[in-house]
Short mmCIF file of C-alpha atoms in Angstrom, two decimals:
data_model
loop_
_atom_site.label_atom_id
_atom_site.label_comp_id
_atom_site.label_asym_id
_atom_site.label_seq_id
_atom_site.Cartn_x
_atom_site.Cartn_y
_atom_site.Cartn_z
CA UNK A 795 93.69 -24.69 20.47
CA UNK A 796 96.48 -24.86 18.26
CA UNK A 797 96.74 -23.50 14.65
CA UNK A 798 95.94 -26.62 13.31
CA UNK A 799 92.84 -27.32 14.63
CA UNK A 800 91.18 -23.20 13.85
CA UNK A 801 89.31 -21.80 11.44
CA UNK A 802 91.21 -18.69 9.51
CA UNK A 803 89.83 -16.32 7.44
CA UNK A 804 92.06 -14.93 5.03
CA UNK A 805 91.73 -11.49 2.97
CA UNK A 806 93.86 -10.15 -0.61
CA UNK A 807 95.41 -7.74 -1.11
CA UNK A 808 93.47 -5.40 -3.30
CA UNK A 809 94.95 -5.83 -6.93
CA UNK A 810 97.41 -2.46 -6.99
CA UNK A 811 96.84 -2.15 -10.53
CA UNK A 812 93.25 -1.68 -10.28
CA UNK A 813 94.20 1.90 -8.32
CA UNK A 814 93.17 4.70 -9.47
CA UNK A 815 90.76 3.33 -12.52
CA UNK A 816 87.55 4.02 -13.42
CA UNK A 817 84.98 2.13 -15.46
CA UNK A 818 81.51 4.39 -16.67
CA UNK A 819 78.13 2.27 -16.45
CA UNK A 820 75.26 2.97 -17.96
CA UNK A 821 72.13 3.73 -16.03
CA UNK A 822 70.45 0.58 -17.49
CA UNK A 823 73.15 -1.88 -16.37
CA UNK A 824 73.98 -2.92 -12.98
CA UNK A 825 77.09 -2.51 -11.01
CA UNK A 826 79.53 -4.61 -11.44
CA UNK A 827 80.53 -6.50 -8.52
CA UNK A 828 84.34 -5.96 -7.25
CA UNK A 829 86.27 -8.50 -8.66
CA UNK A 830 90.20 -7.95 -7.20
CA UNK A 831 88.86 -9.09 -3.61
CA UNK A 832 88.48 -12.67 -2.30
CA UNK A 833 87.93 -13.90 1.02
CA UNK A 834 89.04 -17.66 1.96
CA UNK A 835 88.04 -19.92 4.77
CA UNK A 836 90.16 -22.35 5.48
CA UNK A 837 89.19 -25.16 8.02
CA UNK A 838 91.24 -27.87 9.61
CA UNK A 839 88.45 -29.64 11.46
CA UNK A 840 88.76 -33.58 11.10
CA UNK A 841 86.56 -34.88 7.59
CA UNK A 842 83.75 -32.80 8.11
CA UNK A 843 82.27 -32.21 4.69
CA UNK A 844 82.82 -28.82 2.91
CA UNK A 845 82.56 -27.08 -1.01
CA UNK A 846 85.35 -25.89 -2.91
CA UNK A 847 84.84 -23.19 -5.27
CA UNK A 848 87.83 -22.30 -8.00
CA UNK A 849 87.51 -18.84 -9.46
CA UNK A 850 90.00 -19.89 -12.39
CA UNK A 851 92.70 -17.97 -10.63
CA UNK A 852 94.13 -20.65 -8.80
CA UNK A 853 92.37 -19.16 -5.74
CA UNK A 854 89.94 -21.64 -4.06
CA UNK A 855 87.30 -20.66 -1.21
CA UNK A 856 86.12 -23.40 1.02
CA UNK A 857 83.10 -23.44 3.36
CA UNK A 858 82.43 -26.15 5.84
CA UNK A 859 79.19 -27.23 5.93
CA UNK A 860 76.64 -26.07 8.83
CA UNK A 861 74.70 -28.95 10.93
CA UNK A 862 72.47 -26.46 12.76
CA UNK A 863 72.40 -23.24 14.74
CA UNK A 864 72.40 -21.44 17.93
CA UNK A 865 70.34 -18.37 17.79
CA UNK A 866 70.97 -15.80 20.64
CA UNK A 867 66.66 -15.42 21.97
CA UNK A 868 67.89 -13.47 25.26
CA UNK A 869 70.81 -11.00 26.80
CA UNK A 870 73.56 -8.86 24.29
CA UNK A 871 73.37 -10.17 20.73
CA UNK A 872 69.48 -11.04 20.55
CA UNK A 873 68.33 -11.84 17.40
CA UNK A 874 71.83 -12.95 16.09
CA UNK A 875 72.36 -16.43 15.53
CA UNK A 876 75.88 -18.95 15.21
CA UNK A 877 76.45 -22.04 12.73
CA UNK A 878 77.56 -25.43 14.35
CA UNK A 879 79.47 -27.82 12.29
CA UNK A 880 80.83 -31.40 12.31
CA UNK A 881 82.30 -32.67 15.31
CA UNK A 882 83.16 -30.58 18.60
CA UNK A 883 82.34 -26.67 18.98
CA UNK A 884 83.72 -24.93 21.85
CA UNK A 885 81.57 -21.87 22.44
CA UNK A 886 83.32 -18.88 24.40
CA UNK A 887 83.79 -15.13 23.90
CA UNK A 888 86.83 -15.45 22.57
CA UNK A 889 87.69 -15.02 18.58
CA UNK A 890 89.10 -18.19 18.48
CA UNK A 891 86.18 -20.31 19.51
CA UNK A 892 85.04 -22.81 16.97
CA UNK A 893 81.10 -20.77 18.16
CA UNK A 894 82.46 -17.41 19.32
CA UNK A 895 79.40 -15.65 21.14
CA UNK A 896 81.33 -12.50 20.97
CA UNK A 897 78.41 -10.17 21.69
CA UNK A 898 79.66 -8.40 25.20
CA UNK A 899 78.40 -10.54 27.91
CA UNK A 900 81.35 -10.98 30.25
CA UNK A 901 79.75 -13.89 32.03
CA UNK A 902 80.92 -16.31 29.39
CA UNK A 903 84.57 -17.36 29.46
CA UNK A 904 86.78 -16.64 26.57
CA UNK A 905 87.41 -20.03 25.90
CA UNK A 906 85.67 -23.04 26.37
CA UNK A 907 82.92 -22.16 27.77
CA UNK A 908 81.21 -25.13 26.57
CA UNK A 909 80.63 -27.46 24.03
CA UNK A 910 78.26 -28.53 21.43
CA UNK A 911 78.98 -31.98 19.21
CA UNK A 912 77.53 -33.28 16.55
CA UNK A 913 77.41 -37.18 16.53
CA UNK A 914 77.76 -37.69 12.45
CA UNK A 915 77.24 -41.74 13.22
CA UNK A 916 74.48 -41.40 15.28
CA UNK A 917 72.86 -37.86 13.95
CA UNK A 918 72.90 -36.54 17.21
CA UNK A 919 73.69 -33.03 18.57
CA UNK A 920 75.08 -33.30 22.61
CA UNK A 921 75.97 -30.30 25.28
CA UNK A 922 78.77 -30.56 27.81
CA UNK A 923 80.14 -27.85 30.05
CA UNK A 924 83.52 -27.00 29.77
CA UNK A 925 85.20 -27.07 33.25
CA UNK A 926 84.52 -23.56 33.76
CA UNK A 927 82.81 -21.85 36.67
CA UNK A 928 80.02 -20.18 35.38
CA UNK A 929 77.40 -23.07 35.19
CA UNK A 930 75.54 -24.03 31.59
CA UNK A 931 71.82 -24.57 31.69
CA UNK A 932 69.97 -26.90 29.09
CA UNK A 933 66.50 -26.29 29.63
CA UNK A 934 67.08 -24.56 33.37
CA UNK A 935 68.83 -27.47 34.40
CA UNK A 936 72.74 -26.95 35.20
CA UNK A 937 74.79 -29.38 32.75
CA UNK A 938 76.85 -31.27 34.61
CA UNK A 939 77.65 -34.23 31.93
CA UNK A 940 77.21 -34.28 28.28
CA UNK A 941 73.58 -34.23 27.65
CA UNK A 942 71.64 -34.52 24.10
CA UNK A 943 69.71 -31.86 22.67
CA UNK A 944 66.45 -31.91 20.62
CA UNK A 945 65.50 -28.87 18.77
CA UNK A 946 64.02 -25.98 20.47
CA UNK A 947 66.28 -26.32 23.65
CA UNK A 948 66.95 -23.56 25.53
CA UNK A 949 70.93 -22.92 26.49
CA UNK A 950 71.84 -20.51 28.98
CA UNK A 951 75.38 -19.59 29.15
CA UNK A 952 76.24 -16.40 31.40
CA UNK A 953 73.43 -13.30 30.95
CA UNK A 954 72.76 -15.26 27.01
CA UNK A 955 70.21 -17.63 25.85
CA UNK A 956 70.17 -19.72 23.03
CA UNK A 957 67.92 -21.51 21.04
CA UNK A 958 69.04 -25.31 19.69
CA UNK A 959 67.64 -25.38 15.45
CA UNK A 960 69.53 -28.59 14.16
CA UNK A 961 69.83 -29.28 10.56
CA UNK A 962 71.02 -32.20 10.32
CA UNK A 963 69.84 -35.36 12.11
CA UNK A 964 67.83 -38.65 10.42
CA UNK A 965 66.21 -37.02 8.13
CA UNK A 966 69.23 -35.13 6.14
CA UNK A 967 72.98 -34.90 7.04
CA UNK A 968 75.28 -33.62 4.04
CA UNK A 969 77.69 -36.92 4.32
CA UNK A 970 74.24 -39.31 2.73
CA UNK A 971 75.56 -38.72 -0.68
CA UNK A 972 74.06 -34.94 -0.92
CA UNK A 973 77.05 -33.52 -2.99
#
């Protein structure tokens, strides 16, 4: 994956003249919240819808919008759960990953692992394996070509399993004029 094509998450500098300072709050008023730090996403992936936000100091955060999960229901990270978004996500271990399941199970490759789409024209989510030699299960079945998934599905990639929770679909998809 090239630089392009990834997702980068970029921090500030904290403000140097902010060092050292001190501001006294009354008991009655809340903290304020810290104002010298921003964090930006920037994404690169193909039209997929996303927000812009302007602070007024020519800084501008953008978030891509999520189309449904993967929560992790079995094996190292249980509990914890990934965003999918517009178009292809390649799921690995590796930081890079458009889904990293970075969670410590060495079963699943660094990169490419897999791959979950989102279909924005026909509102539907699809699983394909992704060459490597670890097998993907949908359902207990090994994935051999791309095959749809409903919600509730059960993915099992190395020692992990996931659970499929789409968001968008016929119902609701952010590109229907939801701005």
């Amino acid at each position: 994956m090239n630089d392009e094509n990834r997702t980068r998450i970029i921090r500030p500098r904290p403000d140097p003249t902010s060092a050292g300072e001190t501001q006294k709050i009354s008991p009655a008023e809340p903290e304020p919240l810290p104002t010298t730090e921003k964090t930006r996403v920037i994404s690169n992936f193909g039209n997929a819808p996303s927000d812009i936000e302007e602070d007024g100091q020519n800084e501008a955060t953008v978030y891509e919008h999520a189309v449904g999960w993967l929560v992790v229901i079995r094996g190292p990270g249980k509990g914890c759960s990934r965003e999918i978004y517009y178009g292809m996500n390649s799921l690995g271990r590796g930081p890079e990953e458009r889904i990293p399941l970075d969670f410590g199970d060495a079963s699943i490759s660094r990169e490419a692992h897999a791959f979950v789409t989102f279909d924005e024209k026909q509102s539907e989510f699809y699983i394909s394996h992704g060459g490597k030699s670890n097998l993907v299960r949908l359902n207990d079945a090994p994935v051999l070509a791309p095959q749809l998934l409903k919600h509730g599905d059960r993915i099992e990639i190395g020692q992990t399993e996931l659970m499929f929770v789409p968001l968008c679909g016929e119902a609701f998809n952010w590109t229907d004029g939801a701005q």
